[in-house]
Each structure stands twice: as C-alpha cells, then as structure tokens.
Amino acid sequence: MTRLTRYVTRELLPPLLAGTLLFTAILSFGYFFISSQWLQGVPVGLIGQWIGYQVPDTLVKIFPMAVVLMTVVAFGRLATERELVAVQSGGIGLGRIARPVAVVAGIVTLIAVWLSLWVAPRANVETRGLYWDVLTGAGLGRLAGQTLDLRGGLTLSLAGYDHRTRQMSGVRVERWQPGDIRRGTVIFADAGTFEGNVLSLTGYQVFSVNYGAVANLARVPEGDPAAFRAAVQEVFPNVILPERATDTLTLDTGLSRQETFAEYADAIGADSQGWDELTTALTAPGVPEGERQDARLGLNRKLALPFGNLVLALAALPFALRYGRTLGVSLGIALMIAVAYYLLFFVGLTVAGNLPGLPEVGVWLANVVFAGMGLWLLRRA
C-alpha cells in the first residue's frame, strides 16, 4: 500500500508544480503588462523584485486552479490507461487510491492559509510602496488632493509633493474629538515628510478649535473688547506657533507610509490586513461595528479560498475519472471547473456583502456547493 501511495503521489506532483508555475507566470505577466507603460527605464532587477512581492498573493489565488489540474491530469491518465481498474480489481477502493490527493491538497491548503493571513498582506504593502516610491517615482504626489485617514482619528491632506526631496507641501492634519464633531485640532504646515509611521512638519501652526462656540461671537456686546477676547479664546482654546521657522513637529500615525499607499494609491486598495489586524478588529473593544463586520468578512474570505483547494480536489475527481482522456481535454476540464468555482465564489462574496450579520453564508457558498456536487458525482461514478 505504501508503494501505491508513493506512485500516486508521483503522478500528482508534476501537474501540480506545472500548473502552479504556469498560472503564476500568466498572472505575473498580466501585472507587468498592465503597468508596463509606467515602468519604462526601470532596472530589470527592481521589476523582478516588484513581481516577486506579488507572488504570495498570486499563489493564494492560483492554487485552486493548480489543484484541479493536478487531480484531473493525474487521475485522468490513471483511468485512461486502466491502472485504476487494475488496482480496484485487487480489492483496493477508490477512496484508498485517492488518499494522496487529500494529503497533497491539505498541504496546499495549509500553505495557502499561511500565505493568505501572514505573508501576502505584508508583501502587498511592500509591493505598493516599491511601486509608487521607487518604480514610478510618484511617491506621495499620487495622493495629493486626497484626505487620507491615518487611523486613530488622524487625517492628512497635502497640496503637493517633491519626489526628489520626499517633501510634502501645503500640509493639513486634523484630529477631531470623539463624540464631539465640533471640537478638534487642526495643523497647517508649509512642508513635511512622512516616513514610516512618523509625520515631521515644519513651518507649522497648531489650532485647537471649538466650532460649537462660534455662535457666541455674535452675542458679544459691542464695545466690550474683554468679552470679545474671551469669546475668541473659547473658539480657539489653544494655539501653538513655533519659536523658530526650523522647528519640527512630529506626529505618530496609525498607518505607515507604505500602508497608506496600499490603501489609497490604487483605485482598489491592496489586501493588507492579516491575522493580527483582523483578529484585533474582531476582539478589541471600541471598534466600530462596520469595521468589525468588514473584519469578519475578510477573515472568512481569507480562509474560504485556501480551503477551496480541498473542496476542488474532491469535485475534480469524478470529472477526471470520466473525462480526463488527454492532456488537452484535462486542461480544458480543469479550467472549466476552476472558472465555475471562482464565479460562484465571487457571487458568494456579493451575497455576503448583503448579509452583514451572517457573512459566512455567502463566503463559504462555493465550497459547500462544490463539496456537495463532488460527493454526489463520486457516488454516481
């Protein structure tokens, strides 16, 4: 039985590795092709590094296709050459023969979970930072004119950016008091830098403001300077001006420079939340309900797709036994199954978005349907 397990495993690994390399190459070329117009003159080594940062996220996406191809090609060949019939005639059932498929798919699932929750989020952040800061040189200029939420109630906007000095110009930073939208602190700065999780501002002015007291200015009696000064003091309870023009004000941000690129630089933000961020949003006190629900949806999504490897191995097995005649047919069947799974998976995500109280129903829909279909077809086979 050990020899049979080794033999079946040797049949599984070549198509799995070939499919992984093929689909990874296709998606990586797609990333390069879409961005090629902004990468002219960039050293090949940097382009390779940029593509390499995207490999973890790419692997999570293409592993299900590779697992389907592995199952259809390997068991299609075994069925076509009557090797399965010979083994079953010796009293060994299909379940025992297919056990290596479950083991290999399980290992791929564990790798995909690790990549999805711990490796890919960090790599996605590095990808955006490298792309905007180094490859294109746009830097924070890509975010000029936007209001950026840097977490912890801190927002940043900038009018311009010089990528040679990495300096922002026309900077405005705001932090509003929780529970009172009329009270907050507004900082204006002529220039500043944003490196890591630190904002450094020069030529700054800091104003604590209370807009709720502005109406009192209209009630100040005419000819009463003291009352007017008191009313203005209530509107601006604190004003900080630097003693020297070279003085620097530093602020810690909840979002780093690279994480800011990942969230705001592209039309669709990068998937930068991993296990730590998602579990914190789910369990920490004081997290807004909307963020908590988004984290619940995100965590289920990052688990459901990796576990799709096990489900698709099961679903692909009956198709391999019936239709896996040649390599071309096997490849076509594998792509058909994978595309159908991804379509249903994205439909499920749409359903999950409309069920904020129970997103698991939509996120795991594709896995449940394909697992049920695979078991039903295997019984008929």
XYZ file of C-alpha atoms in Angstrom:
381
model
C 0.000 0.000 0.000
C 2.912 2.357 0.679
C 4.241 1.748 -2.830
C 0.824 2.622 -4.279
C 0.705 5.835 -2.230
C 4.146 6.849 -3.464
C 3.198 6.007 -7.040
C 0.003 8.098 -6.956
C 1.845 10.969 -5.267
C 4.470 10.948 -8.027
C 1.627 11.252 -10.525
C 0.162 14.242 -8.663
C 3.209 16.420 -8.087
C 4.321 17.171 -11.691
C 0.943 18.605 -12.831
C 0.614 20.492 -9.517
C 4.028 22.129 -9.930
C 3.497 22.726 -13.662
C 0.088 24.303 -13.053
C 1.425 26.477 -10.239
C 4.268 27.768 -12.409
C 2.031 28.248 -15.457
C -0.758 30.151 -13.704
C 1.700 32.212 -11.631
C 3.549 33.194 -14.809
C 0.298 34.173 -16.536
C -0.870 36.405 -13.667
C 2.594 37.915 -13.172
C 2.786 38.783 -16.857
C -0.645 40.374 -16.539
C 0.573 42.593 -13.682
C 3.606 43.622 -15.738
C 1.588 44.208 -18.915
C -0.939 46.466 -17.191
C 1.804 48.577 -15.568
C 4.406 48.412 -18.346
C 3.750 51.951 -19.595
C 4.893 53.328 -16.212
C 7.930 51.053 -15.933
C 9.987 52.296 -18.859
C 13.637 52.734 -17.925
C 13.249 50.870 -14.619
C 16.041 48.337 -13.902
C 15.024 44.746 -14.550
C 16.067 43.764 -11.028
C 13.576 46.182 -9.473
C 10.805 44.945 -11.757
C 11.633 41.379 -10.715
C 11.515 42.406 -7.050
C 8.136 44.083 -7.590
C 6.715 40.984 -9.286
C 8.249 38.779 -6.569
C 6.397 40.705 -3.854
C 3.141 39.811 -5.617
C 3.851 36.074 -5.756
C 2.396 35.193 -2.283
C -0.969 36.784 -3.100
C -0.858 35.269 -6.590
C -0.246 31.780 -5.196
C -3.294 32.022 -2.942
C -5.400 32.831 -5.996
C -3.990 30.210 -8.392
C -3.520 27.234 -6.048
C -7.146 26.081 -6.559
C -6.618 26.000 -10.330
C -3.363 24.076 -9.912
C -5.007 21.540 -7.576
C -7.833 20.959 -10.064
C -5.297 20.477 -12.876
C -3.305 18.075 -10.673
C -6.336 15.919 -9.948
C -7.753 15.854 -13.465
C -4.440 15.171 -15.224
C -3.165 12.524 -12.787
C -6.369 10.545 -12.322
C -7.392 11.062 -15.933
C -4.207 9.316 -17.010
C -4.639 6.540 -14.437
C -8.207 5.960 -15.611
C -7.362 6.125 -19.326
C -4.540 3.584 -19.017
C -6.734 1.254 -16.938
C -4.393 1.448 -13.971
C -7.293 2.349 -11.675
C -9.214 -0.712 -12.883
C -6.207 -2.931 -12.182
C -5.785 -1.556 -8.676
C -9.503 -1.798 -7.876
C -9.594 -5.371 -9.152
C -7.101 -6.153 -6.411
C -9.642 -5.098 -3.804
C -8.408 -1.561 -3.198
C -11.186 1.010 -3.252
C -11.137 4.436 -4.897
C -11.102 6.127 -1.500
C -7.782 4.495 -0.596
C -6.302 5.287 -4.009
C -7.358 8.945 -3.781
C -5.975 9.417 -0.273
C -2.758 11.081 -1.583
C -4.944 13.676 -3.326
C -6.433 14.678 0.020
C -2.991 14.786 1.640
C -1.422 16.920 -1.099
C -4.468 19.213 -1.283
C -4.394 19.516 2.510
C -0.741 20.568 2.465
C -1.502 23.125 -0.255
C -4.403 24.386 1.877
C -2.160 24.928 4.900
C 0.404 26.752 2.762
C -2.353 28.916 1.270
C -3.735 29.800 4.736
C -0.245 30.794 5.888
C 0.317 32.909 2.782
C -3.151 34.477 2.930
C -3.078 35.523 6.582
C 0.591 36.165 7.333
C 2.727 36.563 4.207
C 0.612 38.101 1.439
C -0.697 41.111 3.451
C 2.847 42.272 4.281
C 4.054 41.549 0.748
C 1.136 43.548 -0.702
C 2.157 46.557 1.400
C 5.765 46.236 0.215
C 4.541 45.944 -3.374
C 2.664 49.252 -3.286
C 5.484 51.062 -1.506
C 8.059 49.848 -4.033
C 5.798 50.658 -6.980
C 4.890 54.233 -6.045
C 8.073 55.277 -4.263
C 10.710 53.612 -6.441
C 9.407 52.306 -9.758
C 7.182 55.217 -10.794
C 8.707 57.908 -8.571
C 5.255 59.388 -7.973
C 5.528 58.917 -4.220
C 3.025 60.824 -2.106
C 2.254 63.011 -5.109
C -0.106 60.205 -6.116
C -2.173 61.104 -3.036
C -2.110 64.900 -3.381
C -5.566 66.428 -3.062
C -6.971 63.473 -1.147
C -7.919 63.315 2.523
C -6.153 60.302 3.988
C -7.346 58.567 7.145
C -4.170 57.613 9.017
C -6.136 55.883 11.807
C -6.550 56.986 15.388
C -8.752 59.878 14.249
C -5.847 61.489 12.337
C -6.367 62.687 8.747
C -3.793 64.110 6.334
C -4.070 66.123 3.149
C -1.308 67.642 1.052
C -1.269 70.057 -1.856
C 1.975 68.909 -3.469
C 4.962 66.603 -3.264
C 8.584 66.730 -4.453
C 9.766 63.163 -5.082
C 13.445 64.220 -5.166
C 13.406 65.539 -1.599
C 10.441 63.365 -0.496
C 8.863 66.516 0.953
C 5.179 67.368 1.076
C 3.931 70.942 0.721
C 0.707 72.614 1.786
C 0.050 70.087 4.554
C -3.073 69.958 6.698
C -3.518 67.491 9.548
C -6.755 67.127 11.504
C -7.778 65.212 14.593
C -11.363 65.586 15.822
C -12.543 64.786 19.311
C -14.535 61.543 19.548
C -18.136 62.248 20.470
C -17.971 65.938 19.518
C -17.537 66.682 15.823
C -17.181 70.421 16.520
C -14.040 70.094 18.648
C -10.659 69.145 17.323
C -7.115 70.102 16.425
C -6.086 71.427 13.024
C -2.434 71.697 11.999
C -1.232 73.653 8.985
C 2.356 73.228 7.779
C 4.346 74.670 4.912
C 6.255 71.416 4.436
C 6.644 67.973 5.904
C 7.826 64.411 5.445
C 6.067 61.114 6.022
C 8.429 58.229 6.720
C 7.445 55.003 8.412
C 4.783 55.911 10.979
C 6.027 59.459 11.625
C 4.879 62.788 10.200
C 7.508 65.551 10.546
C 6.148 69.058 9.909
C 7.967 72.386 9.535
C 6.523 75.883 9.301
C 3.573 74.640 11.279
C 0.689 76.226 13.173
C -1.472 74.247 15.603
C -5.022 75.343 16.399
C -7.339 73.737 18.908
C -10.817 74.720 17.726
C -14.311 74.616 19.163
C -16.792 75.432 16.428
C -19.633 74.953 18.876
C -18.622 78.261 20.478
C -18.570 80.278 17.238
C -22.209 81.311 17.671
C -21.270 83.083 20.909
C -19.226 85.592 18.902
C -22.447 87.073 17.528
C -23.755 87.620 21.060
C -20.782 89.672 22.290
C -21.917 93.226 23.185
C -20.421 95.951 21.012
C -17.673 97.927 22.632
C -16.673 95.150 25.030
C -13.159 94.047 23.958
C -12.683 91.818 27.001
C -15.862 89.859 26.251
C -14.833 89.550 22.599
C -11.390 88.219 23.550
C -13.000 85.717 25.896
C -15.349 84.527 23.140
C -12.444 84.138 20.689
C -10.470 82.284 23.350
C -13.391 79.875 23.681
C -13.345 79.217 19.918
C -9.558 78.812 19.862
C -8.687 77.490 23.335
C -5.112 76.704 22.328
C -2.792 77.995 19.598
C 0.789 76.773 19.162
C 3.280 78.641 16.979
C 6.935 77.560 16.658
C 9.614 79.803 18.092
C 11.849 79.249 15.066
C 10.977 78.532 11.453
C 13.204 75.444 11.567
C 11.340 73.854 14.485
C 9.827 70.469 13.668
C 6.591 68.940 14.934
C 6.458 65.135 14.874
C 3.280 63.061 14.969
C 2.889 59.285 15.225
C 0.416 57.770 12.790
C -1.564 54.553 12.965
C -0.947 53.905 9.258
C 2.579 53.755 7.857
C 3.674 55.387 4.605
C 3.625 52.056 2.753
C 0.278 51.061 4.263
C -1.090 54.423 3.108
C -0.026 53.618 -0.448
C -1.610 50.181 -0.146
C -4.929 51.635 0.992
C -5.254 54.824 -1.051
C -2.860 54.920 -4.032
C -4.739 52.447 -6.245
C -8.361 52.531 -7.348
C -8.815 49.264 -5.452
C -6.864 49.151 -2.192
C -4.359 46.359 -1.638
C -5.331 43.484 0.631
C -3.077 44.444 3.548
C -4.953 43.005 6.536
C -3.545 39.840 8.056
C -4.306 37.685 11.084
C -3.229 40.259 13.674
C -5.212 43.134 12.148
C -8.349 41.057 11.558
C -8.434 39.433 14.997
C -7.775 42.792 16.667
C -10.696 44.342 14.787
C -12.896 41.408 15.817
C -11.989 41.335 19.505
C -10.721 44.771 20.552
C -13.161 46.986 22.470
C -14.362 50.202 20.890
C -14.062 49.060 17.270
C -16.909 50.485 15.137
C -19.449 47.861 14.163
C -18.843 48.449 10.449
C -15.116 47.726 10.805
C -15.875 44.663 12.911
C -18.185 43.271 10.226
C -15.622 44.006 7.498
C -13.001 42.113 9.515
C -15.373 39.179 9.966
C -15.984 39.077 6.222
C -12.275 39.442 5.458
C -11.190 36.657 7.810
C -13.757 34.233 6.385
C -12.732 35.129 2.835
C -9.061 34.536 3.616
C -9.924 31.090 4.977
C -12.551 30.041 2.442
C -10.392 30.381 -0.677
C -7.487 28.281 0.707
C -9.918 25.570 1.828
C -11.248 25.619 -1.710
C -8.159 23.558 -2.589
C -9.524 20.580 -0.648
C -13.023 21.086 -1.997
C -11.892 21.336 -5.617
C -9.723 18.227 -5.326
C -12.871 16.366 -4.313
C -15.026 17.992 -7.002
C -12.469 17.400 -9.779
C -12.027 13.683 -9.084
C -15.241 12.433 -10.777
C -14.554 14.644 -13.818
C -11.055 13.161 -14.041
C -12.413 9.614 -13.987
C -14.958 10.324 -16.699
C -13.426 12.945 -19.000
C -9.650 13.064 -18.399
C -8.698 11.375 -21.665
C -5.851 13.549 -22.947
C -3.762 16.397 -21.612
C -5.666 18.940 -23.713
C -9.050 17.702 -22.507
C -7.781 17.558 -18.916
C -6.579 21.152 -19.114
C -9.932 22.271 -20.531
C -11.879 20.424 -17.832
C -9.624 21.856 -15.121
C -10.115 25.409 -16.355
C -13.883 24.910 -16.622
C -14.125 23.676 -13.027
C -11.851 26.423 -11.707
C -13.690 29.211 -13.545
C -17.059 27.919 -12.312
C -15.713 27.845 -8.746
C -14.307 31.383 -8.901
C -17.533 32.730 -10.388
C -19.597 31.157 -7.612
C -17.049 32.326 -5.038
C -17.418 35.953 -6.163
C -21.203 35.594 -6.257
C -20.963 34.372 -2.676
C -18.921 37.435 -1.701
C -21.679 39.617 -3.147
C -24.243 37.698 -1.113
C -22.043 38.071 1.984
C -21.920 41.826 1.467
C -25.723 41.894 1.605
C -25.772 39.749 4.772
C -23.646 41.777 7.195
C -24.983 39.845 10.157
C -24.049 36.446 8.719
C -21.352 36.804 6.013
C -20.257 33.165 6.384
C -23.270 32.018 4.346
C -22.065 33.840 1.256
C -18.320 33.439 1.710
C -18.458 29.648 2.082
C -21.217 29.156 -0.530
C -18.875 27.971 -3.315
C -17.124 25.488 -1.020
C -20.399 23.999 0.201
C -21.857 23.707 -3.318
C -18.734 22.166 -4.859
C -18.219 19.777 -1.946
C -21.816 18.581 -2.273
C -21.505 18.279 -6.044
C -18.263 16.321 -5.744
C -19.715 13.822 -3.254
C -22.832 13.344 -5.394
C -20.840 12.773 -8.589
C -18.453 10.383 -6.862
C -21.378 8.262 -5.689
C -22.673 8.100 -9.238
C -19.203 7.268 -10.556
